[in-house]
Structures are given as C-alpha cells and as structure tokens.
Amino acid sequence: MEPKPRRILVAKPGLDGHDRGAKVIVRALRDAGFEVIYTGIRQTPEMIAAAALQEGVDAVGLSLLSGAHMTLFPEIVKLLRKRGLKNLLVFGGGIIPDEDARALRKAGVDRVFGPGTPLQEIVAYLNEKLAVAR
Amino acid sequence: MPAKSDLKDLIRRVRRGDHAAAARALSLVVDEDESAASLARDFFKSAGSAQKVGVCGPPGAGKSTLTGRLIGLYRARKIPVGVLAVDPSSSLSGGAFLGDRLRIMAHATDPGVFIRSLASRGMVGGLTHAIFGAVHVLEALGCAKIIVETVGTGQDEVEIASVADTVLYVTTPALGDEIQAMKAGAMEIGDVFVVNKADLAGRDKAVADLRGALGLGRAAGQAPRAWEPPVVAVSALSGEGVEALGRELDAHWAHLERSGERRERLKRQHRAELEFWIQRRVLKTALGRVDEKALKDLLSGKTDPASLGAKLLRKH
Ligand SMILES: Nc1nc2c(ncn2[C@@H]2O[C@H](COP(=O)(O)OP(=O)(O)OP(=O)(O)O)[C@@H](O)[C@H]2O)c(=O)[nH]1
Ligand SMILES: [Mg+2]
C-alpha cells in the first residue's frame, strides 16, 4: 500500500501574537507532503494537548517567540504524556539558547530550531524521525 | 495492525466515550489499516444514531466559524458533538493544510466535543471516501450531533448530501453574484441556507436573492415540497441569528423523522458508502494488476482489453 501522509500539529502557545513564522512552516510542511493542522495563536497547553490527541498526529511542533519556552514547552510535553501520547514527537522553534535547548531535550522536546533555520532542515528532520515508527 | 484483543479493548473504550481511543480508531479507519474492517463492523451498529449536519459552501464563507457557534449551541444543551472538518489535499505534494480547527479552538478542551480534521487524499472535490467510516466512529463514541464541514458545491465525487442528514449551505452577502449564478446542484442539496456575515452590508438583498432563487426553482414546475428550505441570516462572528439557525436544524431533523425521509436518507448514505467500498476494492485489486505483461499481451494481440479486464477482475 502507498504510504499514508504523516500528520503534524503546529501550535503557538504563549502570549505573542505573531504567527507569520508558524504559517511559513505550516506551508513548507504541506508542500513537503505532510498533513498540517494549525491551532492558531495564544493556545494554552491544555488546548494543544487535546488537539494533538484528537487529531491523531505523528508530531507536534511548538512555535514561541515570547521567551516562555522553559515553562510552556515542558508543560505541554507533560500533558501529552499524561494523555497517553508517550512517544509522540515534540519539536520546537524560537529564540532558544543552547543551554535551554539541552534542558528542553531532557524534558522531552526532541529538537529546537532557531529563527534562521532553513525550512528544508526541518522537513528533513521530520522525514527522518517519522520514517520508521508508527 | 493492533492485536485482536487490543481491538476489542479499543472498541469498548470508544463506546465508553474515550477520546484517546476514538482518535486511534479514526486513524486506523482513515488510513485503511488491516484492522479497519473489524472496527467498522462494530461501529456500523451505531450508524444512524446521530444527526449528521453537513456544513458546505464556498471557501471563506465562514463555515468553520459557524461550526464553532453550532458546537456552542449544542453544548449549552449538553449534547455531545463530533466534528469532521475536511480540506483538500494538494495534488502536487499530497500534503494538506487543515485550517478549520483554528476557528474552533474555543471548544478544544470540552470533553463533550471531539474534532478531527481530515484531508481529502486524492478524492475529487471536498470530501474523502473515509468520511463514512469516520462518521461511524463518532457515532459509536456517542456524539448525538455530528458536523461535517467541507468546501462543496454539489458537483463532487463524494457529495455532502450522501453523507449528511441535514445539509446546511453557507453563503455570504459578498458572494451575491455567486448566488445569482448558483448551480442547480447547490440549490438542490441545501436543506437549510445561511447567509453568513450578516454583520456586513448587503445582507437583506442576499437573503431576498436566495429566497427568490429557491422559489424560482419551484415555480419552474416542481411539485410543492414537504420541506421548504429556510434562509437564515447569521453572523457567525457575533453570534446573531445562531439560535434561529439552531431551531431550523432541529425542525429539519424532526421533519425527517416525521416524514420517514430520515430512513430514506440513511439508505442513500449506506448506498454511497457501499459503492465507495466496492470502488476502492476494485481500484486496489484489479487496477493494481494492470502491469507490463498485461500491456504486452495487448500489444501482441494475444488478448483484448475487454477479455483481459474481465479476467483481471475475476482473479483473487
Ligand atoms: N464579518 C464577518 N466575518 C466572518 C463571519 N464568519 C466568519 N468570518 C470571517 O471569515 C473568514 C473565514 O472564516 P472561516 O470560518 O474560516 O470560513 P470557512 O468557510 O470555514 O473557510 P474555508 O474552510 O477555508 O473554506 C475569517 O476571517 C472569519 O473571521 C461573520 O459572520 N462576519
Ligand atoms: Mg473552514
């Protein structure tokens, strides 16, 4: 059978109201063959976790510019795990120092991408990560 | 594919109202996993238990925003609601931007609401062949109202009218010309018409135009109908008119029940589901057997398309 498209939830937690960056990613992922669900801005961790569960996604991408990533990202991972999404891939984007990135990785955020990351890199990362397990 | 005992457990959990289980079952059904057939066998027992409201109309008419309002209306009455929002897949990449949930996030954490976005995945028009199976999962989950949103205008491969009990056609004042030119197909599939964005200029004219167009259809020699499709002006943005719309949706449901039409529609839906199942199966089997050897046999004149086609269809 032909492979089914992978599904990705792109979410914007926190209070910042700019989602141009998130929308660029959404479009790039769609053009790379993913089915992308976008939640829009200012979503609470609970809303994001519920959406990820109902949508049956293979990965959740969190975009955040406001600097609250150290509290919001781990909280979202925790809620996802609590809902039974134990192996769901979580990645993030934003202005995140290396030190924070390491701590986030420990908290279950597989990878964070800086603001200038080429879209191809994110696509390649997801293709590789989602190629195996389902 | 999950083990058999896991499937049983999954079915039980769905029937208990477990969202995680429903999400998993939906993935298995939509992805046509090998387990999908056993799941479908059970979930089909619930077929017909919910009012399926199809929300269709041109892009940007406000279908998702309105869907959000309808969820709010039903939830105020404590009715469990399911939503299936379908968007087209890109024919180039196979990917899709599923943007409907964006407008419905206010209900994201309500345990009485289950929302799933679906991509049309290769089907022409607004819907996916998987829509039938997905509806049955939500019926089994206990949703009493199921809203199916799709861009659709009555000329699609899977028509909203063969999925929904009540078809709600959404248009706007800005689409006045569209109303004028509205295809007979769209006029015929609608059970309830909404002029959305009633907060914008031109609302009364749009309502009058639409009523006129609907009336003209009848004057052209059709017998009077037991249900005259109402036209409701709504602002999904402000909520104005949503209560009135809710009453029309309830009235239509009552009409279907009273007139026996509900059973007729269910029959039509089952026919469409069955036909799609057969079509998919033929596509996956017989068409998959058209290979180089088959073409060579035709080139060499060893056989002809009709004979070979019949043979490929018979082969197991
Ligand atoms: N002024 C006004 N704008 C509205 C109303 N309802 C929706 N909109 C706006 O219209 C735009 C499209 O709304 P959606 O609900 O996404 O429309 P849709 O029909 O679901 O769009 P697609 O799914 O892309 O076809 C958004 O910017 C909404 O805010 C309304 O009643 N009044
Ligand atoms: Mg929409």
Coordinates of C-alpha atoms and ligand atoms in Angstrom, one line a residue:
Chain A
M1 CA 0.0 0.0 0.0
E2 CA 1.1 3.6 -0.7
P3 CA 2.4 5.3 2.5
K4 CA -0.1 7.5 4.3
P5 CA 0.8 11.1 4.8
R6 CA 2.2 12.0 8.2
R7 CA 0.2 14.4 10.3
I8 CA 1.7 17.3 12.2
L9 CA 0.1 19.7 14.6
V10 CA 1.7 23.2 14.6
A11 CA 0.8 25.1 17.7
K12 CA 1.6 28.5 19.2
P13 CA 1.4 28.6 22.9
G14 CA 2.0 31.7 24.9
L15 CA 1.0 35.3 24.5
D16 CA 2.8 36.6 21.5
G17 CA 0.5 37.4 18.6
H18 CA 2.8 37.0 15.6
D19 CA 2.4 33.8 13.7
R20 CA 4.0 34.7 10.4
G21 CA 6.8 32.3 11.2
A22 CA 4.5 29.5 12.2
K23 CA 2.5 29.9 9.0
V24 CA 5.6 29.7 6.8
I25 CA 6.4 26.4 8.5
V26 CA 2.9 25.2 8.0
R27 CA 3.1 25.9 4.3
A28 CA 6.5 24.3 3.9
L29 CA 5.4 21.2 5.6
R30 CA 2.3 21.0 3.5
D31 CA 4.4 21.4 0.4
A32 CA 6.6 18.6 1.7
G33 CA 3.7 16.2 1.7
F34 CA 2.6 16.5 5.4
E35 CA -1.0 17.0 6.6
V36 CA -0.7 20.0 8.8
I37 CA -3.1 21.2 11.4
Y38 CA -2.6 24.7 12.7
T39 CA -4.1 25.7 16.0
G40 CA -3.6 29.5 15.7
I41 CA -2.1 31.8 18.3
R42 CA -2.3 32.0 22.1
Q43 CA -3.2 28.4 22.9
T44 CA -3.0 27.0 26.3
P45 CA -1.0 23.8 26.9
E46 CA -4.3 22.0 27.6
M47 CA -5.8 23.1 24.3
I48 CA -2.7 22.0 22.4
A49 CA -2.6 18.6 24.2
A50 CA -6.3 18.0 23.5
A51 CA -5.9 18.9 19.8
A52 CA -2.9 16.7 19.4
L53 CA -4.8 13.8 20.9
Q54 CA -8.0 14.2 18.8
E55 CA -6.1 14.8 15.6
G56 CA -4.0 11.7 15.9
V57 CA -0.9 13.5 14.8
D58 CA 2.6 12.0 14.4
A59 CA 4.4 15.1 15.7
V60 CA 3.7 18.4 17.5
G61 CA 5.7 21.5 16.5
L62 CA 5.6 24.4 19.0
S63 CA 6.5 27.9 18.0
L64 CA 7.2 30.5 20.5
L65 CA 8.8 33.9 20.4
S66 CA 7.9 35.3 23.8
G67 CA 10.6 33.5 25.8
A68 CA 8.4 31.4 28.0
H69 CA 9.6 28.2 26.4
M70 CA 11.2 26.9 29.5
T71 CA 7.8 26.7 31.3
L72 CA 5.4 26.1 28.4
F73 CA 7.3 23.5 26.4
P74 CA 7.8 21.1 29.2
E75 CA 4.3 21.6 30.5
I76 CA 2.9 20.7 27.1
V77 CA 5.1 17.6 26.9
K78 CA 3.9 16.6 30.4
L79 CA 0.2 17.0 29.4
L80 CA 0.7 15.0 26.2
R81 CA 2.4 12.1 28.1
K82 CA -0.4 12.3 30.7
R83 CA -3.0 11.8 28.0
G84 CA -1.1 8.6 26.9
L85 CA 0.8 10.1 23.9
K86 CA 4.0 8.6 25.3
N87 CA 6.1 8.5 22.1
L88 CA 4.7 11.5 20.3
L89 CA 7.5 13.5 18.7
V90 CA 7.6 17.1 20.1
F91 CA 9.9 19.7 18.5
G92 CA 10.1 23.5 18.9
G93 CA 11.1 26.7 17.3
G94 CA 12.0 30.1 18.7
I95 CA 14.9 32.1 20.1
I96 CA 16.3 29.5 22.4
P97 CA 19.8 29.5 23.8
D98 CA 21.8 26.2 23.6
E99 CA 21.7 25.8 27.4
D100 CA 17.9 25.9 27.3
A101 CA 17.8 23.6 24.3
R102 CA 19.7 20.9 26.3
A103 CA 17.3 21.3 29.3
L104 CA 14.3 21.1 27.0
R105 CA 15.7 17.9 25.4
K106 CA 15.8 16.4 28.8
A107 CA 12.2 17.5 29.3
G108 CA 11.1 15.7 26.1
V109 CA 11.4 18.3 23.4
D110 CA 13.3 16.3 20.8
R111 CA 14.8 19.2 19.0
V112 CA 14.6 23.0 18.8
F113 CA 15.2 25.1 15.7
G114 CA 16.5 28.7 15.7
P115 CA 14.8 31.5 13.8
G116 CA 17.1 31.3 10.8
T117 CA 16.8 27.5 10.3
P118 CA 16.3 26.6 6.6
L119 CA 12.9 25.1 6.1
Q120 CA 14.5 22.1 4.3
E121 CA 16.3 21.2 7.5
I122 CA 13.0 21.0 9.4
V123 CA 11.4 18.9 6.7
A124 CA 14.5 16.6 6.5
Y125 CA 14.4 16.2 10.3
L126 CA 10.7 15.2 10.3
N127 CA 11.1 12.9 7.3
E128 CA 13.9 11.1 9.1
K129 CA 12.2 11.0 12.5
L130 CA 8.8 9.8 11.2
A131 CA 10.1 7.4 8.6
V132 CA 10.3 4.4 11.0
A133 CA 7.9 4.0 13.8
R134 CA 4.2 4.5 13.7
Chain B
M1 CA -2.1 -3.6 12.9
P2 CA -3.1 -3.9 16.6
A3 CA -3.7 -7.4 18.1
K4 CA -7.3 -8.7 18.2
S5 CA -7.7 -8.4 21.9
D6 CA -6.4 -4.8 21.6
L7 CA -9.1 -4.1 19.0
K8 CA -11.8 -5.4 21.3
D9 CA -10.5 -3.1 24.1
L10 CA -10.3 -0.2 21.7
I11 CA -13.9 -0.7 20.6
R12 CA -15.0 -0.9 24.2
R13 CA -13.2 2.2 25.1
V14 CA -14.6 4.1 22.1
R15 CA -18.1 3.0 23.2
R16 CA -17.4 4.3 26.7
G17 CA -16.6 7.7 25.3
D18 CA -12.8 7.6 25.5
H19 CA -11.4 10.3 23.2
A20 CA -7.9 8.8 23.0
A21 CA -9.5 5.5 21.8
A22 CA -11.6 7.4 19.3
A23 CA -8.6 9.2 17.9
R24 CA -6.7 5.9 17.5
A25 CA -9.7 4.2 15.9
L26 CA -10.1 7.2 13.5
S27 CA -6.5 6.9 12.4
L28 CA -6.9 3.1 11.7
V29 CA -10.1 3.6 9.8
V30 CA -8.9 6.6 7.8
D31 CA -5.5 5.1 7.0
E32 CA -7.3 1.9 5.9
D33 CA -5.3 -0.3 8.3
E34 CA -5.9 -4.0 8.1
S35 CA -7.9 -3.8 11.3
A36 CA -10.2 -1.2 9.9
A37 CA -12.7 -3.9 8.7
S38 CA -13.2 -5.4 12.2
L39 CA -13.6 -1.9 13.7
A40 CA -16.1 -0.9 11.0
R41 CA -18.1 -4.0 11.6
D42 CA -18.7 -3.0 15.2
F43 CA -19.0 0.8 14.7
F44 CA -21.6 0.4 12.0
K45 CA -24.0 -0.9 14.6
S46 CA -24.3 2.7 15.7
A47 CA -25.0 4.0 12.2
G48 CA -27.9 6.5 12.1
S49 CA -27.8 7.3 15.8
A50 CA -26.7 10.9 15.3
Q51 CA -28.0 13.9 13.3
K52 CA -25.3 14.5 10.7
V53 CA -25.2 18.1 9.7
G54 CA -23.2 18.8 6.6
V55 CA -21.8 22.4 6.5
C56 CA -20.8 23.3 3.0
G57 CA -20.3 26.3 0.8
P58 CA -17.6 28.3 -0.9
P59 CA -14.2 28.9 0.6
G60 CA -14.1 31.5 3.3
A61 CA -17.9 31.8 3.7
G62 CA -17.4 31.2 7.4
K63 CA -18.2 27.5 7.7
S64 CA -15.7 26.8 10.4
T65 CA -16.6 29.9 12.5
L66 CA -20.3 28.9 12.2
T67 CA -19.4 25.3 13.1
G68 CA -17.9 26.7 16.3
R69 CA -21.1 28.5 17.0
L70 CA -23.2 25.4 16.5
I71 CA -20.9 23.5 18.8
G72 CA -21.6 26.2 21.4
L73 CA -25.3 25.9 20.9
Y74 CA -25.4 22.1 21.2
R75 CA -23.1 22.2 24.2
A76 CA -25.3 24.6 26.0
R77 CA -27.9 21.8 25.8
K78 CA -25.2 19.3 27.0
I79 CA -25.4 17.4 23.7
P80 CA -22.1 15.5 22.8
V81 CA -20.8 16.9 19.5
G82 CA -18.4 15.5 16.9
V83 CA -16.9 17.5 14.1
L84 CA -15.2 16.2 10.9
A85 CA -13.6 19.0 9.0
V86 CA -12.4 18.1 5.6
D87 CA -9.9 20.1 3.5
P88 CA -8.5 19.2 0.1
S89 CA -5.1 17.6 -0.2
S90 CA -2.6 19.2 -2.5
S91 CA -2.5 17.2 -5.7
L92 CA 1.2 18.2 -6.1
S93 CA 2.7 17.2 -2.8
G94 CA -0.1 15.0 -1.3
G95 CA 0.1 17.3 1.8
A96 CA -2.7 19.4 3.1
F97 CA -3.3 22.5 5.3
L98 CA -6.1 21.6 7.6
G99 CA -7.1 25.0 8.8
D100 CA -10.6 24.6 10.1
R101 CA -9.7 23.7 13.7
L102 CA -8.1 27.1 14.0
R103 CA -11.6 28.6 14.2
I104 CA -13.0 26.0 16.7
M105 CA -10.2 26.0 19.3
A106 CA -12.5 27.6 21.9
H107 CA -14.0 24.1 22.3
A108 CA -10.7 22.3 22.4
T109 CA -10.8 21.2 26.0
D110 CA -14.5 20.4 26.3
P111 CA -14.8 16.7 27.0
G112 CA -18.1 16.7 25.2
V113 CA -16.6 17.8 21.9
F114 CA -14.4 15.7 19.5
I115 CA -12.9 17.4 16.5
R116 CA -11.0 15.7 13.7
S117 CA -9.5 17.4 10.6
L118 CA -9.3 15.2 7.5
A119 CA -7.6 15.6 4.2
S120 CA -9.4 14.6 1.0
R121 CA -6.5 12.4 0.0
G122 CA -6.8 12.1 -3.7
M123 CA -10.6 12.3 -4.0
V124 CA -12.0 14.9 -6.3
G125 CA -14.0 17.6 -4.6
G126 CA -14.5 18.4 -1.0
L127 CA -14.8 15.0 0.8
T128 CA -12.8 11.9 1.4
H129 CA -14.1 8.3 0.9
A130 CA -13.0 7.7 4.6
I131 CA -15.7 10.1 5.7
F132 CA -18.3 7.3 6.2
G133 CA -16.1 5.2 8.5
A134 CA -15.1 8.3 10.4
V135 CA -18.7 9.2 11.0
H136 CA -19.4 5.8 12.4
V137 CA -16.5 6.1 14.9
L138 CA -18.1 9.3 16.2
E139 CA -21.5 7.7 16.4
A140 CA -20.0 4.9 18.4
L141 CA -18.3 7.4 20.6
G142 CA -21.7 8.7 21.5
C143 CA -21.9 12.0 19.6
A144 CA -25.6 12.9 19.0
K145 CA -24.8 15.7 16.6
I146 CA -22.0 15.3 14.0
I147 CA -21.0 18.3 12.0
V148 CA -19.2 17.6 8.7
E149 CA -17.6 20.6 7.2
T150 CA -16.5 20.6 3.6
V151 CA -16.0 23.0 0.7
G152 CA -18.6 21.6 -1.5
T153 CA -21.0 22.8 -4.1
G154 CA -22.8 19.8 -5.2
Q155 CA -20.6 18.5 -8.0
D156 CA -18.1 16.5 -6.0
E157 CA -17.2 12.9 -6.1
V158 CA -18.4 12.2 -2.6
E159 CA -21.3 14.5 -2.1
I160 CA -22.1 16.0 1.2
A161 CA -25.8 15.0 0.5
S162 CA -24.8 11.4 0.5
V163 CA -23.1 11.8 4.0
A164 CA -25.3 14.2 5.9
D165 CA -28.9 14.1 7.0
T166 CA -29.2 17.9 7.0
V167 CA -27.2 19.9 4.5
L168 CA -26.5 23.5 5.6
Y169 CA -25.4 25.6 2.7
V170 CA -23.4 28.7 3.8
T171 CA -23.0 31.8 1.6
T172 CA -22.4 35.5 2.3
P173 CA -23.6 38.9 1.1
A174 CA -20.2 39.4 -0.6
L175 CA -21.0 36.4 -2.7
G176 CA -24.1 38.0 -4.2
D177 CA -23.0 37.2 -7.8
E178 CA -22.4 33.7 -6.7
I179 CA -25.9 33.3 -5.5
Q180 CA -27.2 34.6 -8.9
A181 CA -25.1 32.0 -10.6
M182 CA -25.5 29.3 -8.1
K183 CA -25.6 25.9 -9.8
A184 CA -28.8 23.9 -9.6
G185 CA -26.8 21.3 -7.7
A186 CA -26.1 23.6 -4.8
M187 CA -29.7 24.8 -4.7
E188 CA -30.9 21.2 -4.6
I189 CA -28.6 19.8 -1.9
G190 CA -29.3 22.5 0.7
D191 CA -31.9 21.8 3.4
V192 CA -31.1 25.0 5.3
F193 CA -29.4 28.0 3.7
V194 CA -27.4 30.5 5.7
V195 CA -26.4 34.0 4.6
N196 CA -23.5 34.4 6.9
K197 CA -21.6 37.6 7.7
A198 CA -24.9 39.2 8.2
D199 CA -23.0 41.9 10.0
L200 CA -21.7 43.1 6.6
A201 CA -23.6 45.3 4.1
G202 CA -26.0 43.6 1.6
R203 CA -27.4 41.0 3.9
D204 CA -31.1 41.7 3.2
K205 CA -30.5 41.7 -0.6
A206 CA -28.6 38.4 -0.3
V207 CA -31.4 36.8 1.7
A208 CA -34.0 38.0 -0.8
D209 CA -32.0 36.9 -3.8
L210 CA -31.5 33.5 -2.2
R211 CA -35.2 33.1 -1.3
G212 CA -36.0 34.2 -4.9
A213 CA -33.7 31.7 -6.4
L214 CA -35.1 28.9 -4.2
G215 CA -38.7 29.9 -5.1
L216 CA -37.9 30.1 -8.8
G217 CA -36.7 26.6 -8.8
R218 CA -40.2 25.6 -7.6
A219 CA -42.2 27.8 -10.0
A220 CA -40.5 26.0 -12.8
G221 CA -42.9 23.2 -12.4
Q222 CA -41.8 21.2 -9.4
A223 CA -44.3 19.8 -7.0
P224 CA -44.5 21.6 -3.7
R225 CA -42.1 20.0 -1.2
A226 CA -42.8 18.8 2.3
W227 CA -39.8 20.8 3.5
E228 CA -39.2 24.3 2.1
P229 CA -35.5 25.1 2.8
P230 CA -35.4 28.2 5.0
V231 CA -32.9 31.0 4.6
V232 CA -31.4 32.3 7.8
A233 CA -29.3 35.4 8.2
V234 CA -26.4 34.7 10.6
S235 CA -23.3 36.4 11.9
A236 CA -21.0 33.6 13.0
L237 CA -18.7 36.4 14.2
S238 CA -21.2 38.0 16.6
G239 CA -23.5 35.0 17.2
E240 CA -26.5 36.9 15.8
G241 CA -29.0 34.5 14.2
V242 CA -27.4 31.4 15.5
E243 CA -30.3 30.5 17.8
A244 CA -32.7 30.8 14.9
L245 CA -30.5 28.6 12.8
G246 CA -30.4 26.0 15.6
R247 CA -34.2 25.9 15.6
E248 CA -34.2 25.3 11.8
L249 CA -31.7 22.5 12.1
D250 CA -33.9 20.9 14.8
A251 CA -37.0 21.4 12.7
H252 CA -35.4 19.7 9.8
W253 CA -34.4 16.7 12.0
A254 CA -38.0 16.5 13.2
H255 CA -39.3 16.7 9.7
L256 CA -37.0 13.9 8.6
E257 CA -38.3 11.7 11.4
R258 CA -41.9 12.6 10.9
S259 CA -41.9 12.1 7.1
G260 CA -40.0 8.9 7.0
E261 CA -37.4 10.7 5.0
R262 CA -34.7 10.0 7.6
R263 CA -34.7 6.4 6.7
E264 CA -34.6 7.2 3.0
R265 CA -31.6 9.4 3.6
L266 CA -29.9 6.8 5.7
K267 CA -30.4 4.3 2.8
R268 CA -28.9 6.8 0.4
Q269 CA -25.9 7.2 2.7
H270 CA -25.4 3.4 3.0
R271 CA -25.6 3.0 -0.7
A272 CA -22.9 5.6 -1.2
E273 CA -20.7 4.0 1.5
L274 CA -21.1 0.6 -0.1
E275 CA -20.4 1.8 -3.6
F276 CA -17.3 3.6 -2.4
W277 CA -16.2 0.5 -0.6
I278 CA -16.5 -1.6 -3.8
Q279 CA -14.9 1.1 -5.9
R280 CA -11.9 1.2 -3.5
R281 CA -11.6 -2.5 -3.5
V282 CA -11.6 -2.7 -7.3
L283 CA -9.1 0.1 -7.5
K284 CA -6.8 -1.6 -5.1
T285 CA -7.1 -5.0 -6.7
A286 CA -7.9 -5.2 -10.3
L287 CA -6.3 -1.9 -11.3
G288 CA -3.2 -2.9 -9.5
R289 CA -2.9 -5.9 -11.8
V290 CA -2.5 -3.8 -14.9
D291 CA 1.2 -4.4 -15.4
E292 CA 3.8 -4.6 -18.1
K293 CA 2.8 -8.1 -19.0
A294 CA -0.8 -7.1 -19.5
L295 CA 0.2 -4.3 -21.8
K296 CA 2.5 -6.6 -23.8
D297 CA -0.3 -9.1 -24.3
L298 CA -2.5 -6.3 -25.7
L299 CA 0.3 -5.1 -27.9
S300 CA 1.0 -8.5 -29.3
G301 CA -2.7 -9.0 -30.0
K302 CA -2.8 -12.0 -27.7
T303 CA -5.9 -10.7 -26.0
D304 CA -8.1 -7.6 -26.0
P305 CA -8.9 -5.1 -23.2
A306 CA -12.4 -6.4 -22.5
S307 CA -11.3 -10.0 -22.1
L308 CA -8.3 -9.2 -20.1
G309 CA -10.2 -6.7 -18.0
A310 CA -12.8 -9.3 -17.1
K311 CA -10.0 -11.8 -16.3
L312 CA -8.2 -9.3 -14.0
L313 CA -11.5 -8.6 -12.2
R314 CA -12.1 -12.3 -11.6
K315 CA -8.6 -13.0 -10.3
H316 CA -8.2 -13.2 -6.5
Ligands
LIG1 N1 -17.6 39.8 9.2 C1 -17.7 38.5 9.4 N2 -16.7 37.7 9.2 C2 -16.8 36.4 9.4 C3 -18.0 35.8 9.8 N3 -17.9 34.5 9.9 C4 -16.6 34.2 9.6 N4 -15.9 35.4 9.2 C5 -14.6 35.5 8.8 O1 -14.4 34.9 7.5 C6 -13.1 34.3 7.4 C7 -13.3 32.9 7.0 O2 -13.9 32.2 8.0 P1 -13.9 30.6 8.2 O3 -14.8 30.2 9.3 O4 -12.5 30.1 8.2 O5 -14.5 30.2 6.7 P2 -14.6 28.8 6.1 O6 -15.8 28.8 5.2 O7 -14.5 27.7 7.1 O8 -13.3 28.8 5.2 P3 -12.6 27.5 4.5 O9 -12.7 26.4 5.4 O10 -11.2 28.0 4.2 O11 -13.4 27.3 3.2 C8 -12.4 34.5 8.7 O12 -11.6 35.6 8.7 C9 -13.6 34.7 9.7 O13 -13.2 35.5 10.8 C10 -19.1 36.7 10.1 O14 -20.2 36.3 10.5 N5 -18.9 38.0 9.8
MG2 MG -13.2 26.1 7.3

